[in-house]
Protein backbone atom coordinates (compact mmCIF):
# COMPACT_ATOMS: atom_id res chain seq x y z
CA UNK A 1 0.00 0.00 0.00
CA UNK A 2 1.22 3.51 -0.79
CA UNK A 3 2.13 5.58 2.22
CA UNK A 4 1.58 8.98 0.57
CA UNK A 5 -2.05 9.52 -0.41
CA UNK A 6 -4.14 12.49 -1.44
CA UNK A 7 -6.71 13.52 1.14
CA UNK A 8 -9.49 12.77 -1.38
CA UNK A 9 -8.59 9.09 -0.95
CA UNK A 10 -9.36 9.27 2.78
CA UNK A 11 -12.84 10.82 2.82
CA UNK A 12 -13.63 9.57 6.32
CA UNK A 13 -10.91 11.87 7.68
CA UNK A 14 -13.19 14.79 6.76
CA UNK A 15 -16.01 13.69 9.04
CA UNK A 16 -14.79 13.09 12.59
CA UNK A 17 -16.95 12.99 15.69
CA UNK A 18 -16.76 15.93 18.09
CA UNK A 19 -17.42 19.62 18.62
CA UNK A 20 -16.78 22.01 15.74
CA UNK A 21 -17.03 25.78 15.52
CA UNK A 22 -19.60 27.27 13.14
CA UNK A 23 -19.41 30.92 14.21
CA UNK A 24 -18.96 33.47 17.00
CA UNK A 25 -21.73 34.35 19.43
CA UNK A 26 -21.42 38.12 19.07
CA UNK A 27 -22.04 37.90 15.32
CA UNK A 28 -25.46 36.24 15.68
CA UNK A 29 -28.11 38.45 17.25
CA UNK A 30 -31.60 37.34 18.24
CA UNK A 31 -33.59 36.85 15.04
CA UNK A 32 -30.55 36.44 12.78
CA UNK A 33 -30.77 33.61 10.24
CA UNK A 34 -27.76 32.50 8.19
CA UNK A 35 -27.02 29.76 5.68
CA UNK A 36 -24.00 27.51 6.22
CA UNK A 37 -22.47 24.36 4.80
CA UNK A 38 -20.50 21.92 6.93
CA UNK A 39 -19.92 18.17 6.82
CA UNK A 40 -21.23 18.17 3.25
CA UNK A 41 -24.64 19.29 4.55
CA UNK A 42 -26.51 22.50 3.88
CA UNK A 43 -27.43 24.04 7.24
CA UNK A 44 -29.22 27.03 8.69
CA UNK A 45 -27.91 28.80 11.81
CA UNK A 46 -30.23 31.10 13.75
CA UNK A 47 -30.85 32.58 17.19
CA UNK A 48 -34.38 32.21 18.53
CA UNK A 49 -36.14 34.81 20.68
CA UNK A 50 -35.25 33.03 23.93
CA UNK A 51 -31.59 33.60 22.98
CA UNK A 52 -30.58 30.05 22.08
CA UNK A 53 -28.60 29.31 18.93
CA UNK A 54 -30.02 26.58 16.70
CA UNK A 55 -28.32 24.70 13.85
CA UNK A 56 -30.65 22.71 11.62
CA UNK A 57 -30.60 20.99 8.26
CA UNK A 58 -31.44 23.68 5.76
CA UNK A 59 -34.30 22.40 3.63
CA UNK A 60 -37.97 22.69 4.53
CA UNK A 61 -39.61 19.26 4.19
CA UNK A 62 -42.65 20.87 2.54
CA UNK A 63 -41.29 22.03 -0.85
CA UNK A 64 -37.56 22.09 -0.18
CA UNK A 65 -36.95 25.80 0.35
CA UNK A 66 -33.59 26.64 1.94
CA UNK A 67 -34.42 28.13 5.34
CA UNK A 68 -31.16 30.09 5.39
CA UNK A 69 -32.30 32.28 2.49
CA UNK A 70 -35.29 34.30 3.57
CA UNK A 71 -36.24 32.20 6.60
CA UNK A 72 -37.24 34.17 9.70
CA UNK A 73 -37.37 33.58 13.44
CA UNK A 74 -40.87 33.44 14.90
CA UNK A 75 -40.71 33.05 18.66
CA UNK A 76 -38.64 29.94 19.21
CA UNK A 77 -39.35 28.58 15.73
CA UNK A 78 -37.93 29.16 12.28
CA UNK A 79 -40.43 30.07 9.59
CA UNK A 80 -40.03 28.95 6.00
CA UNK A 81 -39.98 31.83 3.49
CA UNK A 82 -41.93 29.82 0.90
CA UNK A 83 -45.24 28.94 2.60
CA UNK A 84 -44.80 30.10 6.19
CA UNK A 85 -44.55 26.69 7.85
CA UNK A 86 -42.79 26.92 11.23
CA UNK A 87 -40.45 24.38 12.82
CA UNK A 88 -39.61 24.23 16.53
CA UNK A 89 -36.35 23.54 18.37
CA UNK A 90 -36.97 19.79 18.15
CA UNK A 91 -37.42 20.02 14.39
CA UNK A 92 -41.17 19.40 14.54
CA UNK A 93 -43.76 21.23 12.48
CA UNK A 94 -45.36 23.79 14.79
CA UNK A 95 -47.80 25.51 12.45
CA UNK A 96 -49.12 25.74 8.89
CA UNK A 97 -50.69 29.19 8.65
CA UNK A 98 -53.34 28.24 6.10
CA UNK A 99 -54.25 24.83 7.57
CA UNK A 100 -56.08 23.74 10.70
CA UNK A 101 -53.69 20.82 11.17
CA UNK A 102 -49.94 20.51 11.51
CA UNK A 103 -47.83 17.86 9.80
CA UNK A 104 -46.67 15.36 12.40
CA UNK A 105 -44.90 13.08 9.93
CA UNK A 106 -42.15 15.47 8.81
CA UNK A 107 -39.22 16.90 10.75
CA UNK A 108 -36.03 18.82 10.12
CA UNK A 109 -32.87 17.58 11.81
CA UNK A 110 -31.73 19.83 14.64
CA UNK A 111 -28.08 19.55 15.68
CA UNK A 112 -26.77 19.90 19.23
CA UNK A 113 -25.23 23.33 19.85
CA UNK A 114 -23.20 24.86 22.69
CA UNK A 115 -21.87 28.37 23.16
CA UNK A 116 -18.48 28.18 24.87
CA UNK A 117 -16.37 31.27 25.49
CA UNK A 118 -18.20 33.20 22.79
CA UNK A 119 -17.77 30.43 20.22
CA UNK A 120 -20.74 28.65 18.62
CA UNK A 121 -20.00 24.93 18.59
CA UNK A 122 -21.94 22.21 16.80
CA UNK A 123 -21.76 18.52 17.69
CA UNK A 124 -21.13 16.20 14.75
CA UNK A 125 -21.33 12.43 14.80
CA UNK A 126 -21.40 10.47 11.51
CA UNK A 127 -23.64 7.88 13.14
CA UNK A 128 -26.08 10.45 14.52
CA UNK A 129 -25.24 9.89 18.20
CA UNK A 130 -25.42 12.73 20.73
CA UNK A 131 -22.53 14.33 22.65
CA UNK A 132 -20.38 12.06 24.79
CA UNK A 133 -18.16 14.83 26.18
CA UNK A 134 -18.13 18.61 26.56
CA UNK A 135 -15.67 21.41 25.83
CA UNK A 136 -14.80 23.25 29.07
CA UNK A 137 -15.20 27.03 29.36
CA UNK A 138 -12.55 29.39 28.04
CA UNK A 139 -12.92 32.05 30.76
CA UNK A 140 -10.25 34.34 29.32
CA UNK A 141 -12.42 34.98 26.25
CA UNK A 142 -15.19 36.57 28.34
CA UNK A 143 -13.12 38.32 31.04
CA UNK A 144 -12.66 41.87 29.75
CA UNK A 145 -11.12 42.98 33.05
CA UNK A 146 -8.11 40.69 32.57
CA UNK A 147 -7.91 40.17 28.81
CA UNK A 148 -8.31 41.92 25.51
CA UNK A 149 -10.90 39.43 24.28
CA UNK A 150 -11.06 38.11 20.71
CA UNK A 151 -14.26 39.97 19.93
CA UNK A 152 -12.82 43.43 19.33
CA UNK A 153 -10.45 42.55 16.53
CA UNK A 154 -8.82 39.34 17.75
CA UNK A 155 -10.57 36.76 15.59
CA UNK A 156 -10.46 35.65 11.97
CA UNK A 157 -12.04 33.05 9.70
CA UNK A 158 -10.48 31.46 6.63
CA UNK A 159 -13.15 29.91 4.40
CA UNK A 160 -12.82 26.88 2.13
CA UNK A 161 -9.22 25.98 2.93
CA UNK A 162 -7.81 22.89 1.18
CA UNK A 163 -7.10 20.94 4.34
CA UNK A 164 -8.58 18.49 6.82
CA UNK A 165 -8.79 18.87 10.61
CA UNK A 166 -6.24 16.07 10.99
CA UNK A 167 -3.55 18.20 9.32
CA UNK A 168 -3.94 21.00 11.86
CA UNK A 169 -4.36 18.61 14.78
CA UNK A 170 -0.99 17.01 14.08
CA UNK A 171 0.76 20.32 14.76
CA UNK A 172 0.10 19.52 18.42
CA UNK A 173 2.70 16.76 18.23
CA UNK A 174 4.96 18.31 15.59
CA UNK A 175 7.46 20.22 17.67
CA UNK A 176 10.24 20.34 15.06
CA UNK A 177 8.16 22.44 12.67
CA UNK A 178 8.24 25.40 15.07
CA UNK A 179 11.87 26.03 14.16
CA UNK A 180 11.58 25.53 10.41
CA UNK A 181 8.11 26.95 9.71
CA UNK A 182 7.65 29.49 12.51
CA UNK A 183 11.31 30.50 12.91
CA UNK A 184 11.74 29.67 16.57
CA UNK A 185 15.36 29.79 17.68
CA UNK A 186 15.43 26.02 18.17
CA UNK A 187 13.15 23.01 18.33
CA UNK A 188 11.07 23.40 21.53
CA UNK A 189 11.79 21.41 24.66
CA UNK A 190 8.86 19.07 25.29
CA UNK A 191 7.87 18.96 28.95
CA UNK A 192 5.00 16.48 28.75
CA UNK A 193 2.44 14.90 26.43
CA UNK A 194 -0.76 13.40 27.83
CA UNK A 195 -3.73 11.75 26.14
CA UNK A 196 -7.12 11.13 27.74
CA UNK A 197 -10.49 10.18 26.28
CA UNK A 198 -11.11 13.43 24.40
CA UNK A 199 -8.08 15.58 25.28
CA UNK A 200 -4.52 15.58 23.97
CA UNK A 201 -2.32 17.94 25.99
CA UNK A 202 1.20 19.00 25.00
CA UNK A 203 3.37 21.25 27.17
CA UNK A 204 6.58 22.69 25.79
CA UNK A 205 8.96 25.64 26.05
CA UNK A 206 11.02 27.55 23.53
CA UNK A 207 12.51 30.86 22.52
CA UNK A 208 11.82 33.34 19.72
CA UNK A 209 14.01 36.29 18.77
CA UNK A 210 12.09 39.34 17.56
CA UNK A 211 12.83 43.02 17.05
CA UNK A 212 12.28 43.46 20.79
CA UNK A 213 14.89 40.82 21.59
CA UNK A 214 14.66 37.27 22.88
CA UNK A 215 11.34 36.06 24.22
CA UNK A 216 10.97 32.86 26.25
CA UNK A 217 7.70 31.02 25.66
CA UNK A 218 5.89 28.40 27.70
CA UNK A 219 2.89 26.76 26.02
CA UNK A 220 0.18 24.33 27.08
CA UNK A 221 -1.80 23.22 24.04
CA UNK A 222 -4.92 21.08 24.45
CA UNK A 223 -6.76 19.40 21.59
CA UNK A 224 -10.43 18.69 22.31
CA UNK A 225 -11.20 16.05 19.75
CA UNK A 226 -9.96 16.64 16.23
CA UNK A 227 -11.55 20.03 15.62
CA UNK A 228 -10.50 22.33 18.49
CA UNK A 229 -7.11 23.33 19.89
CA UNK A 230 -6.89 25.63 22.93
CA UNK A 231 -3.37 27.01 23.46
CA UNK A 232 -2.28 28.98 26.52
CA UNK A 233 1.01 30.80 26.06
CA UNK A 234 3.05 32.46 28.80
CA UNK A 235 5.37 35.07 27.32
CA UNK A 236 5.70 38.84 27.47
CA UNK A 237 1.93 38.75 27.89
CA UNK A 238 -0.24 35.73 28.55
CA UNK A 239 -2.13 34.74 25.41
CA UNK A 240 -4.97 32.27 24.88
CA UNK A 241 -5.97 31.10 21.42
CA UNK A 242 -8.53 28.69 20.02
CA UNK A 243 -7.92 27.19 16.60
CA UNK A 244 -11.01 25.50 15.20
CA UNK A 245 -11.14 23.51 11.96
CA UNK A 246 -14.58 22.58 10.65
CA UNK A 247 -15.00 20.46 7.50
CA UNK A 248 -17.08 21.92 4.70
CA UNK A 249 -16.85 18.75 2.62
CA UNK A 250 -14.32 16.00 1.92
CA UNK A 251 -11.67 18.40 0.64
CA UNK A 252 -12.33 21.81 2.20
CA UNK A 253 -12.54 23.18 5.74
CA UNK A 254 -13.23 26.53 7.39
CA UNK A 255 -10.64 27.60 9.95
CA UNK A 256 -11.57 29.88 12.87
CA UNK A 257 -8.88 31.51 15.01
CA UNK A 258 -9.65 33.49 18.19
CA UNK A 259 -6.98 35.19 20.31
CA UNK A 260 -7.19 36.80 23.78
CA UNK A 261 -4.22 38.78 25.13
CA UNK A 262 -3.55 39.70 28.75
CA UNK A 263 -4.70 43.19 29.76
CA UNK A 264 -2.42 45.25 32.00
CA UNK A 265 -3.63 47.94 34.39
CA UNK A 266 -2.21 50.81 32.32
CA UNK A 267 -3.52 49.61 28.94
CA UNK A 268 -6.42 52.06 28.88
CA UNK A 269 -9.62 51.63 26.91
CA UNK A 270 -7.95 51.24 23.51
CA UNK A 271 -6.12 48.11 22.41
CA UNK A 272 -2.38 48.94 22.74
CA UNK A 273 -0.18 48.64 19.66
CA UNK A 274 1.86 45.96 21.41
CA UNK A 275 -1.28 43.85 21.89
CA UNK A 276 -2.24 44.48 18.28
CA UNK A 277 1.20 43.18 17.33
CA UNK A 278 0.69 39.98 19.32
CA UNK A 279 -2.65 39.46 17.62
CA UNK A 280 -1.12 40.11 14.22
CA UNK A 281 1.63 37.58 14.92
CA UNK A 282 -1.04 34.95 15.62
CA UNK A 283 -3.73 35.84 13.08
CA UNK A 284 -1.61 36.93 10.14
CA UNK A 285 1.82 35.59 10.99
CA UNK A 286 2.16 32.10 12.40
CA UNK A 287 -0.99 30.69 10.87
CA UNK A 288 -0.19 31.99 7.40
CA UNK A 289 3.16 30.24 7.58
CA UNK A 290 1.37 26.90 7.92
CA UNK A 291 -1.20 27.43 5.16
CA UNK A 292 0.91 26.70 2.04
CA UNK A 293 2.08 23.44 3.59
CA UNK A 294 -1.35 22.26 4.74
CA UNK A 295 -3.06 23.15 1.47
CA UNK A 296 -0.57 21.33 -0.73
CA UNK A 297 0.64 18.35 1.27
CA UNK A 298 -0.11 14.70 0.71
CA UNK A 299 -1.10 12.69 3.76
CA UNK A 300 1.50 10.17 4.87
CA UNK A 301 -0.07 7.08 6.42
CA UNK A 302 3.28 5.80 7.71
CA UNK A 303 5.90 8.56 7.96
CA UNK A 304 9.56 7.56 8.47
CA UNK A 305 9.71 9.08 11.95
CA UNK A 306 13.11 9.65 13.54
CA UNK A 307 13.15 8.48 17.14
CA UNK A 308 12.96 12.06 18.44
CA UNK A 309 9.44 12.58 17.04
CA UNK A 310 8.06 9.05 16.75
CA UNK A 311 6.62 8.63 20.24
CA UNK A 312 4.53 11.81 20.31
CA UNK A 313 3.29 11.52 16.73
CA UNK A 314 2.31 7.89 17.13
CA UNK A 315 0.54 8.66 20.37
CA UNK A 316 -1.47 11.49 18.81
CA UNK A 317 -2.45 9.46 15.74
CA UNK A 318 -3.56 6.55 17.86
CA UNK A 319 -5.56 8.90 20.10
CA UNK A 320 -7.20 10.59 17.10
CA UNK A 321 -8.55 7.22 15.92
CA UNK A 322 -11.17 7.58 18.68
CA UNK A 323 -12.96 10.26 16.66
CA UNK A 324 -13.37 8.43 13.35
CA UNK A 325 -16.13 5.94 12.69
CA UNK A 326 -14.12 4.13 10.01
CA UNK A 327 -10.52 2.88 10.26
CA UNK A 328 -8.06 5.47 9.03
CA UNK A 329 -5.42 2.87 8.21
CA UNK A 330 -2.76 4.78 10.09
CA UNK A 331 0.23 2.69 11.08
CA UNK A 332 1.70 2.75 14.58
Coordinates of C-alpha atoms in Angstrom, one line a residue, residues 3 5 39 65 90 111-112 120 129 174 179 212 215 218 220 225 248 267 273-275 308 313:
X3 CA 2.1 5.6 2.2
X5 CA -2.0 9.5 -0.4
X39 CA -19.9 18.2 6.8
X65 CA -36.9 25.8 0.4
X90 CA -37.0 19.8 18.1
X111 CA -28.1 19.6 15.7
X112 CA -26.8 19.9 19.2
X120 CA -20.7 28.7 18.6
X129 CA -25.2 9.9 18.2
X174 CA 5.0 18.3 15.6
X179 CA 11.9 26.0 14.2
X212 CA 12.3 43.5 20.8
X215 CA 11.3 36.1 24.2
X218 CA 5.9 28.4 27.7
X220 CA 0.2 24.3 27.1
X225 CA -11.2 16.0 19.8
X248 CA -17.1 21.9 4.7
X267 CA -3.5 49.6 28.9
X273 CA -0.2 48.6 19.7
X274 CA 1.9 46.0 21.4
X275 CA -1.3 43.9 21.9
X308 CA 13.0 12.1 18.4
X313 CA 3.3 11.5 16.7

